[in-house]
Steps between C-alpha positions, in 0.01 A plus 500: 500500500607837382603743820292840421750779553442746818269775379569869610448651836179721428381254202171650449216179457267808305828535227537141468140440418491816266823308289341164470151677370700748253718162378229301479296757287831508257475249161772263517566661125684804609730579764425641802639894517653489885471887506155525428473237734658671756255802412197327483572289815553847695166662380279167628649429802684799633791339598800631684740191370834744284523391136750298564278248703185516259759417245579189678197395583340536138836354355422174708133513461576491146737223486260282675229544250771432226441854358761728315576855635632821377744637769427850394486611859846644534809704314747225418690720266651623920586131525661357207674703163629308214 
């Protein structure tokens, strides 16, 4: 059996709910934009989680349903230059 990772101090149950409604709602088609993820997902449930933590949280939401994402949700021309 698969040991679930330790979620963050102030997970918020309201956020979690909120991702697995707005992933479920997405067609397996297209990938799954994690910015407007993080946007929608902090309109319906008013959460105080930091990007950074909704990121994670939709990143392994998605991976469980088997669904492609977009990681749109930062500036990685900061992190790596070719």
């Amino acid at each position: 059996m698969k040991a679930m990772r330790d979620l963050p101090k102030n997970v918020d149950a309201d956020a979690v709910i909120e991702i697995g409604r707005y992933l479920d709602d997405q067609g397996k088609g297209a990938p799954v934009s994690i910015a407007d993820a993080i946007r929608i997902v902090r309109k319906t449930a008013g959460t105080k989680l930091t990007a950074v933590e909704l990121e994670e949280l939709i990143l392994e939401c998605a991976a469980a349903r088997h669904l492609a994402v977009v990681l749109d949700s930062r500036d990685w021309s900061a992190v790596a230059s070719f």
